[in-house]
Short mmCIF file of C-alpha atoms in Angstrom, two decimals:
data_model
loop_
_atom_site.label_atom_id
_atom_site.label_comp_id
_atom_site.label_asym_id
_atom_site.label_seq_id
_atom_site.Cartn_x
_atom_site.Cartn_y
_atom_site.Cartn_z
CA MET A 1 -25.23 -22.33 -13.98
CA ALA A 2 -24.19 -19.08 -15.67
CA LYS A 3 -26.79 -16.52 -16.69
CA GLN A 4 -26.66 -14.14 -19.59
CA GLN A 5 -24.08 -11.36 -19.11
CA LEU A 6 -24.93 -7.69 -19.69
CA GLN A 7 -23.60 -6.54 -23.05
CA VAL A 8 -21.81 -3.52 -21.58
CA LEU A 9 -19.98 -5.67 -19.02
CA ASN A 10 -19.07 -8.31 -21.56
CA ALA A 11 -17.70 -5.56 -23.82
CA LEU A 12 -15.41 -4.43 -20.99
CA ASP A 13 -14.30 -8.03 -20.31
CA VAL A 14 -13.26 -8.72 -23.90
CA ALA A 15 -12.05 -5.21 -24.86
CA LYS A 16 -8.57 -4.99 -26.34
CA THR A 17 -6.00 -3.05 -24.35
CA GLN A 18 -6.30 0.56 -25.45
CA LEU A 19 -5.59 4.16 -24.43
CA TYR A 20 -8.31 4.45 -21.79
CA HIS A 21 -6.78 1.54 -19.86
CA PHE A 22 -3.44 3.34 -19.62
CA THR A 23 -5.17 6.64 -18.80
CA ALA A 24 -6.97 4.95 -15.90
CA ILE A 25 -3.69 3.40 -14.69
CA VAL A 26 -1.98 6.81 -14.64
CA ILE A 27 -4.89 8.62 -12.97
CA ALA A 28 -5.40 5.97 -10.28
CA GLY A 29 -1.67 5.26 -10.05
CA MET A 30 -0.72 8.86 -9.27
CA GLY A 31 -2.91 8.57 -6.19
CA PHE A 32 -0.85 5.58 -5.09
CA PHE A 33 2.37 7.39 -5.96
CA THR A 34 1.26 10.11 -3.53
CA ASP A 35 0.11 7.57 -0.93
CA ALA A 36 3.50 5.88 -0.80
CA TYR A 37 5.41 9.16 -0.82
CA ASP A 38 3.37 10.55 2.08
CA LEU A 39 3.41 7.36 4.17
CA PHE A 40 7.12 6.59 3.84
CA CYS A 41 8.75 10.04 3.63
CA ILE A 42 8.23 10.47 7.38
CA SER A 43 10.85 7.77 8.06
CA LEU A 44 13.42 9.96 6.27
CA VAL A 45 12.99 12.91 8.62
CA THR A 46 12.22 11.47 12.07
CA LYS A 47 15.88 11.54 13.10
CA LEU A 48 16.11 15.16 11.92
CA LEU A 49 13.03 16.07 13.97
CA GLY A 50 14.71 14.57 17.03
CA ARG A 51 17.86 16.62 16.48
CA ILE A 52 15.95 19.88 15.97
CA TYR A 53 13.33 19.66 18.72
CA TYR A 54 14.74 17.25 21.32
CA HIS A 55 18.40 18.21 21.59
CA HIS A 56 19.82 18.21 25.13
CA GLU A 57 22.89 20.33 25.83
CA GLY A 58 25.87 18.25 26.87
CA SER A 59 24.45 14.94 25.61
CA GLU A 60 26.90 12.52 23.99
CA LYS A 61 24.36 11.62 21.29
CA PRO A 62 22.16 13.85 19.08
CA GLY A 63 18.57 14.42 20.17
CA THR A 64 16.01 11.74 19.29
CA LEU A 65 12.22 11.71 19.41
CA PRO A 66 10.93 10.33 22.73
CA PRO A 67 9.36 6.86 22.35
CA ASN A 68 5.75 8.07 22.63
CA VAL A 69 6.34 10.92 20.17
CA SER A 70 8.20 8.69 17.71
CA ALA A 71 5.45 6.08 17.86
CA ALA A 72 2.80 8.75 17.27
CA VAL A 73 4.64 10.40 14.37
CA ASN A 74 5.32 7.06 12.66
CA GLY A 75 1.99 5.42 13.39
CA VAL A 76 -0.71 8.13 13.38
CA ALA A 77 -1.00 8.16 9.57
CA PHE A 78 -1.69 4.41 9.65
CA CYS A 79 -4.49 4.96 12.17
CA GLY A 80 -6.01 7.50 9.80
CA THR A 81 -5.49 5.18 6.84
CA LEU A 82 -7.29 2.34 8.61
CA ALA A 83 -10.28 4.57 9.39
CA GLY A 84 -10.29 5.97 5.84
CA GLN A 85 -10.24 2.53 4.25
CA LEU A 86 -13.31 1.45 6.19
CA PHE A 87 -15.21 4.72 5.74
CA PHE A 88 -14.46 5.50 2.09
CA GLY A 89 -14.70 1.82 1.15
CA TRP A 90 -18.26 1.79 2.46
CA LEU A 91 -19.00 5.21 0.92
CA GLY A 92 -17.70 4.07 -2.47
CA ASP A 93 -20.42 1.41 -2.59
CA LYS A 94 -23.10 3.83 -1.38
CA LEU A 95 -22.39 6.98 -3.43
CA GLY A 96 -20.32 5.61 -6.30
CA ARG A 97 -16.61 5.35 -6.94
CA LYS A 98 -16.23 8.65 -8.83
CA LYS A 99 -18.00 10.91 -6.31
CA VAL A 100 -15.82 9.73 -3.44
CA TYR A 101 -12.60 9.66 -5.49
CA GLY A 102 -12.30 13.45 -5.62
CA MET A 103 -12.88 13.82 -1.88
CA THR A 104 -9.93 11.59 -0.98
CA LEU A 105 -7.56 13.39 -3.33
CA MET A 106 -8.37 16.89 -2.04
CA LEU A 107 -7.97 15.68 1.54
CA MET A 108 -4.51 14.36 0.66
CA VAL A 109 -3.45 17.62 -1.02
CA ILE A 110 -4.60 19.84 1.85
CA CYS A 111 -3.15 17.67 4.60
CA SER A 112 0.21 17.15 2.84
CA ILE A 113 0.70 20.90 2.87
CA ALA A 114 -0.69 21.39 6.38
CA SER A 115 1.46 18.64 7.92
CA ALA A 116 4.56 20.62 6.95
CA LEU A 117 3.29 23.70 8.79
CA SER A 118 3.08 24.04 12.55
CA PHE A 119 1.54 25.98 15.40
CA GLY A 120 4.57 27.73 16.86
CA ASN A 121 8.12 26.38 17.01
CA GLN A 122 8.04 24.50 20.31
CA PRO A 123 8.23 20.68 20.28
CA LYS A 124 4.69 20.12 21.59
CA GLY A 125 3.11 22.49 19.07
CA VAL A 126 5.10 21.16 16.11
CA MET A 127 4.49 17.49 16.92
CA ALA A 128 0.81 18.01 17.73
CA THR A 129 0.27 19.77 14.38
CA LEU A 130 2.25 17.14 12.50
CA CYS A 131 0.34 14.25 14.07
CA PHE A 132 -3.07 15.92 13.64
CA PHE A 133 -2.67 16.54 9.92
CA ARG A 134 -0.90 13.24 9.26
CA PHE A 135 -3.93 11.46 10.73
CA TRP A 136 -6.22 13.20 8.24
CA LEU A 137 -3.67 12.71 5.47
CA GLY A 138 -3.84 8.99 6.27
CA PHE A 139 -7.63 9.19 6.26
CA GLY A 140 -7.56 10.44 2.65
CA ILE A 141 -4.90 7.89 1.66
CA GLY A 142 -7.08 5.16 3.16
CA GLY A 143 -9.89 6.01 0.77
CA ASP A 144 -7.57 5.71 -2.20
CA TYR A 145 -6.94 2.00 -1.57
CA PRO A 146 -10.43 0.53 -2.13
CA LEU A 147 -11.46 3.14 -4.69
CA SER A 148 -8.39 2.88 -6.95
CA ALA A 149 -8.44 -0.91 -6.87
CA THR A 150 -12.19 -1.12 -7.51
CA ILE A 151 -12.18 1.45 -10.32
CA MET A 152 -9.28 -0.24 -12.10
CA SER A 153 -10.78 -3.73 -11.73
CA GLU A 154 -14.14 -2.54 -13.08
CA TYR A 155 -12.55 -0.77 -16.07
CA ALA A 156 -10.17 -3.59 -17.04
CA ASN A 157 -10.66 -6.53 -19.37
CA LYS A 158 -10.48 -9.98 -17.80
CA LYS A 159 -7.39 -11.08 -19.75
CA THR A 160 -5.05 -8.39 -18.35
CA ARG A 161 -7.03 -7.15 -15.33
CA GLY A 162 -4.44 -8.37 -12.82
CA ALA A 163 -1.64 -6.51 -14.61
CA PHE A 164 -3.68 -3.29 -14.73
CA ILE A 165 -4.55 -3.34 -11.02
CA ALA A 166 -0.99 -4.33 -10.13
CA ALA A 167 0.32 -1.46 -12.29
CA VAL A 168 -1.73 1.01 -10.25
CA PHE A 169 -0.28 -0.45 -7.07
CA ALA A 170 3.23 -0.50 -8.59
CA MET A 171 3.17 3.29 -8.60
CA GLN A 172 3.69 2.92 -4.86
CA GLY A 173 7.25 1.83 -5.64
CA PHE A 174 7.87 5.02 -7.61
CA GLY A 175 6.40 7.00 -4.70
CA ILE A 176 8.89 5.43 -2.27
CA LEU A 177 11.69 6.07 -4.77
CA ALA A 178 10.58 9.68 -5.26
CA GLY A 179 10.54 10.25 -1.51
CA GLY A 180 14.18 9.20 -1.28
CA MET A 181 15.20 11.25 -4.33
CA VAL A 182 13.45 14.41 -3.12
CA ALA A 183 15.10 14.00 0.29
CA ILE A 184 18.51 13.54 -1.39
CA ILE A 185 18.09 16.68 -3.53
CA VAL A 186 16.75 18.85 -0.69
CA SER A 187 19.31 17.68 1.89
CA ALA A 188 22.23 17.93 -0.58
CA SER A 189 21.18 21.48 -1.49
CA PHE A 190 20.95 22.58 2.15
CA LYS A 191 24.16 20.72 3.05
CA ALA A 192 26.04 22.63 0.33
CA GLY A 193 24.42 25.96 1.23
CA TYR A 194 24.73 25.64 5.03
CA PRO A 195 27.82 23.59 5.94
CA ALA A 196 28.02 22.40 9.53
CA PRO A 197 30.40 20.32 11.69
CA ALA A 198 29.63 16.80 12.89
CA TYR A 199 27.83 16.47 16.21
CA GLN A 200 30.90 15.09 17.99
CA GLU A 201 32.96 18.08 16.83
CA LYS A 202 30.55 20.82 17.90
CA ALA A 203 27.09 19.69 19.00
CA SER A 204 25.40 23.09 19.08
CA ALA A 205 26.48 23.98 15.53
CA SER A 206 25.75 20.55 13.96
CA THR A 207 22.07 21.39 13.41
CA VAL A 208 21.80 24.67 11.51
CA PRO A 209 18.54 26.70 11.90
CA GLU A 210 17.79 26.17 8.20
CA ALA A 211 17.49 22.41 8.82
CA ASP A 212 13.94 23.12 9.97
CA TYR A 213 13.01 23.84 6.35
CA VAL A 214 14.36 20.51 5.11
CA TRP A 215 11.71 18.24 6.65
CA ARG A 216 8.92 20.70 5.83
CA ILE A 217 9.84 20.84 2.12
CA ILE A 218 10.12 17.03 1.93
CA LEU A 219 6.66 16.50 3.48
CA MET A 220 5.02 19.29 1.50
CA PHE A 221 6.18 17.97 -1.87
CA GLY A 222 3.66 15.11 -1.53
CA ALA A 223 0.83 17.50 -2.40
CA LEU A 224 2.14 18.15 -5.91
CA PRO A 225 1.43 14.86 -7.77
CA ALA A 226 -2.01 14.56 -6.16
CA ALA A 227 -2.99 18.11 -7.16
CA LEU A 228 -1.86 17.53 -10.75
CA THR A 229 -4.26 14.59 -11.23
CA TYR A 230 -7.38 16.07 -9.59
CA TYR A 231 -8.84 17.43 -12.87
CA TRP A 232 -8.45 14.09 -14.66
CA ARG A 233 -10.04 12.15 -11.80
CA MET A 234 -13.10 14.35 -12.03
CA LYS A 235 -13.37 13.72 -15.79
CA MET A 236 -13.42 9.92 -15.42
CA PRO A 237 -16.92 8.47 -15.90
CA GLU A 238 -18.41 6.26 -13.21
CA THR A 239 -17.61 2.58 -13.73
CA ALA A 240 -20.19 0.64 -15.73
CA ARG A 241 -20.43 -2.07 -13.10
CA TYR A 242 -21.43 0.40 -10.40
CA THR A 243 -23.82 2.27 -12.69
CA ALA A 244 -25.49 -0.90 -14.03
CA LEU A 245 -25.35 -3.35 -11.12
CA VAL A 246 -25.57 -1.02 -8.10
CA ALA A 247 -27.21 2.21 -9.32
CA LYS A 248 -29.40 0.19 -11.78
CA ASN A 249 -28.99 2.80 -14.52
CA ALA A 250 -28.47 0.69 -17.64
CA LYS A 251 -28.83 3.61 -20.05
CA GLN A 252 -26.10 5.67 -18.33
CA ALA A 253 -23.74 2.69 -18.12
CA ALA A 254 -24.13 1.97 -21.84
CA SER A 255 -23.69 5.66 -22.71
CA ASP A 256 -20.54 6.07 -20.60
CA MET A 257 -18.85 2.93 -21.88
CA SER A 258 -19.84 3.62 -25.50
CA LYS A 259 -17.74 6.78 -25.28
CA VAL A 260 -14.88 5.02 -23.53
CA LEU A 261 -14.79 1.95 -25.80
CA GLN A 262 -15.89 3.87 -28.90
CA VAL A 263 -18.52 1.26 -29.81
CA GLU A 264 -22.30 1.22 -29.77
CA LEU A 265 -23.71 -0.63 -26.75
CA GLU A 266 -27.28 -1.63 -25.97
CA ALA A 267 -28.67 -0.34 -22.65
CA GLU A 268 -30.62 -3.55 -21.73
CA PRO A 269 -32.71 -2.00 -18.90
CA GLU A 270 -34.96 -5.08 -18.66
CA LYS A 271 -32.00 -7.35 -17.95
CA VAL A 272 -30.68 -4.94 -15.28
CA GLU A 273 -34.11 -4.85 -13.65
CA ARG A 274 -34.32 -8.65 -13.68
CA LEU A 275 -30.86 -8.99 -12.12
CA SER A 276 -31.72 -6.48 -9.39
CA GLN A 277 -34.89 -8.38 -8.43
CA GLU A 278 -33.17 -11.74 -8.02
CA LYS A 279 -32.81 -12.83 -4.41
CA GLU A 280 -29.26 -14.16 -4.76
CA ASN A 281 -28.04 -10.71 -5.88
CA GLY A 282 -29.45 -8.81 -2.91
CA PHE A 283 -27.68 -10.11 0.19
CA GLY A 284 -25.74 -7.67 2.34
CA LEU A 285 -22.39 -7.79 4.08
CA PHE A 286 -23.70 -8.92 7.48
CA THR A 287 -25.79 -11.83 6.25
CA LYS A 288 -25.53 -15.62 6.35
CA GLU A 289 -25.50 -15.69 2.55
CA PHE A 290 -22.41 -13.46 2.39
CA LEU A 291 -20.76 -15.61 5.05
CA ARG A 292 -21.60 -18.76 3.10
CA ARG A 293 -20.38 -17.42 -0.25
CA HIS A 294 -17.53 -15.11 0.68
CA GLY A 295 -16.79 -15.45 4.40
CA ARG A 296 -13.80 -17.71 3.83
CA HIS A 297 -12.47 -15.43 1.11
CA LEU A 298 -12.78 -12.33 3.31
CA LEU A 299 -10.92 -14.17 6.08
CA GLY A 300 -8.21 -15.02 3.54
CA THR A 301 -7.81 -11.47 2.19
CA THR A 302 -7.86 -9.83 5.64
CA SER A 303 -5.50 -12.29 7.35
CA THR A 304 -2.88 -12.33 4.58
CA TRP A 305 -2.87 -8.52 4.26
CA PHE A 306 -2.67 -8.17 8.06
CA LEU A 307 0.31 -10.52 8.34
CA LEU A 308 2.09 -9.06 5.33
CA ASP A 309 1.91 -5.48 6.60
CA ILE A 310 3.32 -6.37 10.01
CA ALA A 311 6.52 -7.43 8.24
CA PHE A 312 6.45 -5.00 5.31
CA TYR A 313 5.96 -1.79 7.26
CA SER A 314 8.35 -2.84 10.02
CA GLN A 315 11.03 -3.21 7.37
CA ASN A 316 10.19 -0.03 5.46
CA LEU A 317 9.77 2.38 8.35
CA PHE A 318 12.76 1.20 10.29
CA GLN A 319 15.24 0.27 7.60
CA LYS A 320 17.25 3.34 8.69
CA ASP A 321 17.61 1.76 12.16
CA ILE A 322 18.61 -1.60 10.67
CA PHE A 323 21.20 0.04 8.41
CA THR A 324 22.58 1.92 11.42
CA ALA A 325 22.68 -1.29 13.49
CA ILE A 326 24.80 -3.09 10.90
CA GLY A 327 26.99 -0.03 10.33
CA TRP A 328 25.83 0.78 6.78
CA ILE A 329 24.90 4.28 7.97
CA PRO A 330 27.55 5.85 10.26
CA ALA A 331 26.86 6.61 13.91
CA ALA A 332 24.69 9.71 14.32
CA LYS A 333 27.30 11.66 16.26
CA THR A 334 29.78 11.44 13.36
CA MET A 335 27.43 13.48 11.10
CA ASN A 336 25.61 16.78 11.18
CA ALA A 337 21.81 16.84 11.01
CA ILE A 338 21.40 17.40 7.27
CA GLU A 339 24.13 14.88 6.42
CA GLU A 340 22.17 12.23 8.33
CA VAL A 341 19.03 12.91 6.27
CA TYR A 342 21.14 12.60 3.10
CA ARG A 343 22.65 9.26 4.17
CA ILE A 344 19.29 7.76 5.21
CA ALA A 345 17.63 8.94 1.97
CA ARG A 346 20.46 7.51 -0.13
CA ALA A 347 20.16 4.10 1.53
CA GLN A 348 16.35 4.01 1.13
CA THR A 349 16.59 5.10 -2.51
CA LEU A 350 19.12 2.37 -3.26
CA ILE A 351 16.87 -0.30 -1.74
CA ALA A 352 13.84 1.08 -3.65
CA LEU A 353 15.73 1.20 -6.94
CA CYS A 354 17.30 -2.24 -6.70
CA SER A 355 14.50 -4.29 -5.13
CA THR A 356 11.23 -2.49 -4.33
CA VAL A 357 10.44 -1.04 -7.78
CA PRO A 358 11.57 -4.13 -9.78
CA GLY A 359 9.50 -6.36 -7.48
CA TYR A 360 6.30 -4.45 -8.24
CA TRP A 361 6.85 -4.63 -12.00
CA PHE A 362 7.73 -8.33 -11.97
CA THR A 363 4.22 -8.79 -10.54
CA VAL A 364 2.72 -6.67 -13.33
CA VAL A 365 4.43 -8.82 -15.96
CA PHE A 366 3.67 -12.24 -14.47
CA ILE A 367 0.38 -11.93 -12.55
CA ASP A 368 -1.84 -12.83 -15.51
CA LYS A 369 0.54 -15.60 -16.59
CA ILE A 370 1.16 -17.57 -13.39
CA GLY A 371 -1.74 -16.24 -11.32
CA ARG A 372 -2.29 -14.41 -8.04
CA PHE A 373 -2.22 -17.51 -5.83
CA ALA A 374 1.19 -18.74 -7.03
CA ILE A 375 2.81 -15.30 -6.76
CA GLN A 376 1.48 -14.72 -3.24
CA LEU A 377 2.52 -18.16 -2.01
CA MET A 378 5.98 -17.82 -3.54
CA GLY A 379 6.41 -14.32 -2.11
CA PHE A 380 5.55 -15.29 1.45
CA PHE A 381 7.79 -18.36 1.20
CA CYS A 382 10.80 -16.37 -0.02
CA MET A 383 10.25 -13.64 2.57
CA THR A 384 10.23 -16.31 5.27
CA VAL A 385 13.45 -17.89 3.99
CA PHE A 386 15.33 -14.59 3.63
CA MET A 387 14.14 -13.27 6.99
CA PHE A 388 15.47 -16.37 8.78
CA ALA A 389 18.64 -16.21 6.67
CA LEU A 390 19.19 -12.67 7.99
CA ALA A 391 18.23 -13.39 11.58
CA ILE A 392 19.86 -16.71 12.47
CA PRO A 393 23.48 -15.79 11.50
CA TYR A 394 22.91 -12.14 12.53
CA LYS A 395 26.35 -11.80 14.20
CA HIS A 396 27.94 -12.90 10.93
CA TRP A 397 26.15 -10.13 9.02
CA LYS A 398 27.22 -7.46 11.55
CA GLN A 399 30.90 -7.99 10.76
CA GLY A 400 32.23 -5.25 8.50
CA GLU A 401 33.17 -7.45 5.54
CA ASN A 402 29.70 -9.05 5.46
CA ARG A 403 27.51 -5.96 5.68
CA ILE A 404 26.99 -5.63 1.94
CA GLY A 405 25.73 -9.24 1.95
CA PHE A 406 23.22 -8.27 4.65
CA VAL A 407 21.94 -5.38 2.52
CA ILE A 408 21.58 -7.69 -0.51
CA MET A 409 19.62 -10.25 1.51
CA TYR A 410 17.52 -7.50 3.08
CA SER A 411 16.79 -6.13 -0.41
CA LEU A 412 15.62 -9.56 -1.56
CA THR A 413 12.96 -9.63 1.17
CA PHE A 414 11.62 -6.37 -0.30
CA PHE A 415 11.78 -7.76 -3.82
CA PHE A 416 9.71 -10.84 -2.91
CA ALA A 417 7.31 -8.78 -0.81
CA ASN A 418 6.49 -6.77 -3.93
CA PHE A 419 6.80 -9.65 -6.39
CA GLY A 420 4.46 -11.39 -4.00
CA PRO A 421 1.86 -10.60 -1.35
CA ASN A 422 2.26 -6.82 -1.19
CA ALA A 423 0.82 -6.61 -4.72
CA THR A 424 -1.55 -9.60 -4.72
CA THR A 425 -3.25 -8.68 -1.42
CA PHE A 426 -4.21 -5.41 -3.13
CA VAL A 427 -5.37 -7.02 -6.39
CA VAL A 428 -7.48 -9.98 -5.24
CA PRO A 429 -10.07 -8.22 -2.98
CA ALA A 430 -10.98 -5.98 -5.95
CA GLU A 431 -11.91 -9.06 -8.01
CA ILE A 432 -13.70 -11.65 -5.88
CA PHE A 433 -16.57 -9.77 -4.17
CA PRO A 434 -19.94 -8.57 -5.59
CA ALA A 435 -20.06 -5.08 -7.15
CA ARG A 436 -22.35 -3.66 -4.46
CA LEU A 437 -19.91 -4.82 -1.74
CA ARG A 438 -16.63 -4.67 -3.66
CA SER A 439 -15.31 -1.37 -2.36
CA THR A 440 -16.46 -2.14 1.19
CA SER A 441 -14.84 -5.59 1.18
CA HIS A 442 -11.61 -4.22 -0.24
CA GLY A 443 -11.66 -1.49 2.42
CA ILE A 444 -12.08 -4.09 5.18
CA SER A 445 -9.21 -6.17 3.77
CA ALA A 446 -6.98 -3.10 3.45
CA ALA A 447 -7.90 -1.93 6.97
CA ALA A 448 -6.79 -5.31 8.33
CA GLY A 449 -3.49 -4.66 6.57
CA LYS A 450 -3.13 -1.27 8.20
CA ALA A 451 -3.86 -2.85 11.59
CA GLY A 452 -0.82 -4.99 10.84
CA ALA A 453 1.13 -1.90 9.80
CA ILE A 454 0.29 -0.24 13.13
CA ILE A 455 1.58 -3.29 14.99
CA GLY A 456 4.71 -3.16 12.85
CA ALA A 457 5.18 0.58 13.32
CA PHE A 458 4.65 0.56 17.08
CA GLY A 459 5.81 -2.94 17.98
CA PHE A 460 9.03 -3.15 15.98
CA LEU A 461 10.11 0.25 17.33
CA TYR A 462 10.25 -1.25 20.81
CA ALA A 463 11.08 -4.86 19.92
CA ALA A 464 14.22 -4.00 17.96
CA GLN A 465 15.82 -2.21 20.94
CA PRO A 466 18.90 -4.02 22.35
CA THR A 467 18.42 -6.31 25.34
CA ASN A 468 21.13 -4.38 27.21
CA PRO A 469 19.48 -1.33 28.91
CA LYS A 470 22.68 0.71 28.45
CA LYS A 471 22.55 0.36 24.65
CA THR A 472 18.90 1.32 24.03
CA ASP A 473 17.89 4.62 22.43
CA ALA A 474 17.07 7.38 24.88
CA GLY A 475 13.76 6.76 26.68
CA TYR A 476 13.22 3.23 25.36
CA PRO A 477 12.97 0.11 27.52
CA PRO A 478 15.10 -2.91 26.57
CA GLY A 479 13.70 -4.95 23.68
CA ILE A 480 14.43 -8.32 22.15
CA GLY A 481 17.04 -6.98 19.71
CA VAL A 482 17.06 -6.74 15.92
CA ARG A 483 17.96 -10.44 15.51
CA ASN A 484 15.00 -11.74 17.51
CA ALA A 485 12.69 -9.17 15.95
CA LEU A 486 13.66 -10.47 12.50
CA ILE A 487 12.94 -14.06 13.66
CA VAL A 488 9.45 -12.97 14.77
CA LEU A 489 8.88 -11.37 11.36
CA GLY A 490 9.99 -14.63 9.72
CA PHE A 491 7.27 -16.55 11.59
CA VAL A 492 4.73 -13.86 10.63
CA ASN A 493 5.58 -14.39 6.96
CA PHE A 494 5.23 -18.16 7.38
CA LEU A 495 1.70 -17.69 8.77
CA GLY A 496 0.90 -15.52 5.76
CA MET A 497 1.91 -18.39 3.49
CA LEU A 498 -0.51 -20.72 5.29
CA PHE A 499 -3.46 -18.29 5.15
CA THR A 500 -2.89 -17.81 1.40
CA PHE A 501 -4.67 -21.15 0.88
CA LEU A 502 -7.96 -19.43 1.84
CA VAL A 503 -7.71 -17.06 -1.15
CA PRO A 504 -9.21 -18.15 -4.53
CA GLU A 505 -7.49 -17.74 -7.88
CA SER A 506 -9.12 -15.09 -10.11
CA LYS A 507 -6.87 -15.22 -13.17
CA GLY A 508 -8.75 -15.06 -16.46
CA LYS A 509 -12.27 -14.86 -14.99
CA SER A 510 -14.78 -12.01 -15.23
CA LEU A 511 -15.64 -10.12 -12.05
CA GLU A 512 -19.20 -11.48 -12.14
CA GLU A 513 -17.86 -15.02 -12.49
CA MET A 514 -15.63 -14.56 -9.44
CA SER A 515 -18.29 -12.85 -7.30
CA ARG A 516 -20.94 -15.30 -8.59
CA GLU A 517 -23.36 -12.46 -9.35
CA ASN A 518 -24.06 -14.22 -12.62
CA GLU A 519 -24.63 -17.69 -11.17
CA ASP A 520 -27.75 -19.59 -10.12
CA ASP A 521 -26.13 -21.26 -7.14
CA ASP A 522 -22.95 -21.78 -5.20
CA TRP A 523 -19.54 -22.72 -6.52
CA THR A 524 -16.86 -24.52 -4.63
CA ASP A 525 -13.37 -23.13 -4.20
CA ALA A 526 -12.10 -25.96 -6.39
CA GLU A 527 -14.25 -24.64 -9.22
CA MET A 528 -13.04 -21.08 -8.62
CA ARG A 529 -9.36 -22.01 -8.75
CA PRO A 530 -8.24 -23.13 -12.25
CA GLN A 531 -7.14 -26.73 -12.45
CA SER A 532 -4.07 -27.75 -14.39
CA GLY A 533 -4.88 -28.92 -17.90
CA SER A 534 -8.40 -27.50 -17.86
CA GLU A 535 -9.80 -24.44 -19.54
CA ILE A 536 -11.13 -21.48 -17.58
CA ARG A 537 -14.91 -21.16 -17.80
CA THR A 538 -16.12 -17.99 -19.50
CA VAL A 539 -19.45 -16.26 -19.32
CA PRO A 540 -21.49 -16.67 -22.52
CA ILE A 541 -22.96 -13.65 -24.27
#
């Protein structure tokens, strides 16, 4: 049975969409713009790093990063992100969302700049510096996941909450797009200023000394959007749900939200005190009560995010290799170093523009109309279908006249990842757990996703190698080939579809209704998921 809702929280739930909602989306979203830029821009420059620092005189092919170095460069930021999601997620529930929010942003700014610098100009020094600072960059990015999602969910009204949280996450698409555009501009400028022959024409002259500035400028640019939003993050008030339900400061919560909503709100300290003393609102994360109420939901959010990121990050980080394998990007030896960066960036930008960005915004438009559950289920299903459609007739797609068809199909997997589980796995954990455990639970769910990303980043790198030892990249053992790797990713997406049935629907419900902080006793999942033809239960004032 529902209890009486706090006035300040009810006011947030029923508030009309207004300027502060959009301000919060921009402030939180610019963090995600930076996150995506920093995580994905590395895939644009790894081939350039190989040419600059691992060139061997007399080799038929340009230099490439050794397998262990490539795995470290691509995957170390994800290791940092995983650690940051767990740590800052927990800290966000202990110290408050606002206090921790500034820490993560400054860490991202400092490490974006530092990762583009290096100790010396020898391969070991450059790669060690890059990996060290990208780990801590990932650590800061990791904190942004639970904090941005939690802050946006706690600021939003219940009618359009899904769209607001999804809009924050959709800024990731613009970050990926910006990474490609910055790389295009920088590489085109250097290509025009420092012309060079293709590698097969004159290997030693194909990588000009100035190419070393290209990757540094691309990585360093990620600090700019984060730095520009620091002041506004610090001006945001703490969320009312944290202040009232966790910090137990009813007066401060009412004061903060009165300014935000521009209405007079009653503090209700007696009601806050009564809520804090109730046994059912005091259980911790590692308790039987949490397991009974939310254990299944946490399993659902962690498993689906884990499975999604195996496929999603495999595709994103190594799309340059897939495009090369099907001939969409020419063979490395037919280009100079800067030309290769330009071609890779152009391909990634095209995919982002045509499928990644639209997919995110389709979710924003439809998430509060058709619900999180339906979008996630549909997304995993379509990803499974398109992945198998790419993999099974793979020889057909490799033929020159069919390559554009391959790119279109490949783009559709990105579209349905983003108009699907890539967005919903971010939204749902910010809605279904209690306020005092919301940031922690979201951090755990996100960390499970990054564990999947690490498997994708490390595993796909090896798995996609040809089965013929003579055709593998330098230093790599034979793999199962791109075709079989895509089949594996298809099965991963199918498992994600099955685990989606563990995740409840949160469309149209208040956060307290979903977390059951405002309930006398347990609800079943059937009650939590809206039934066709029935009205959604609302919390009375």
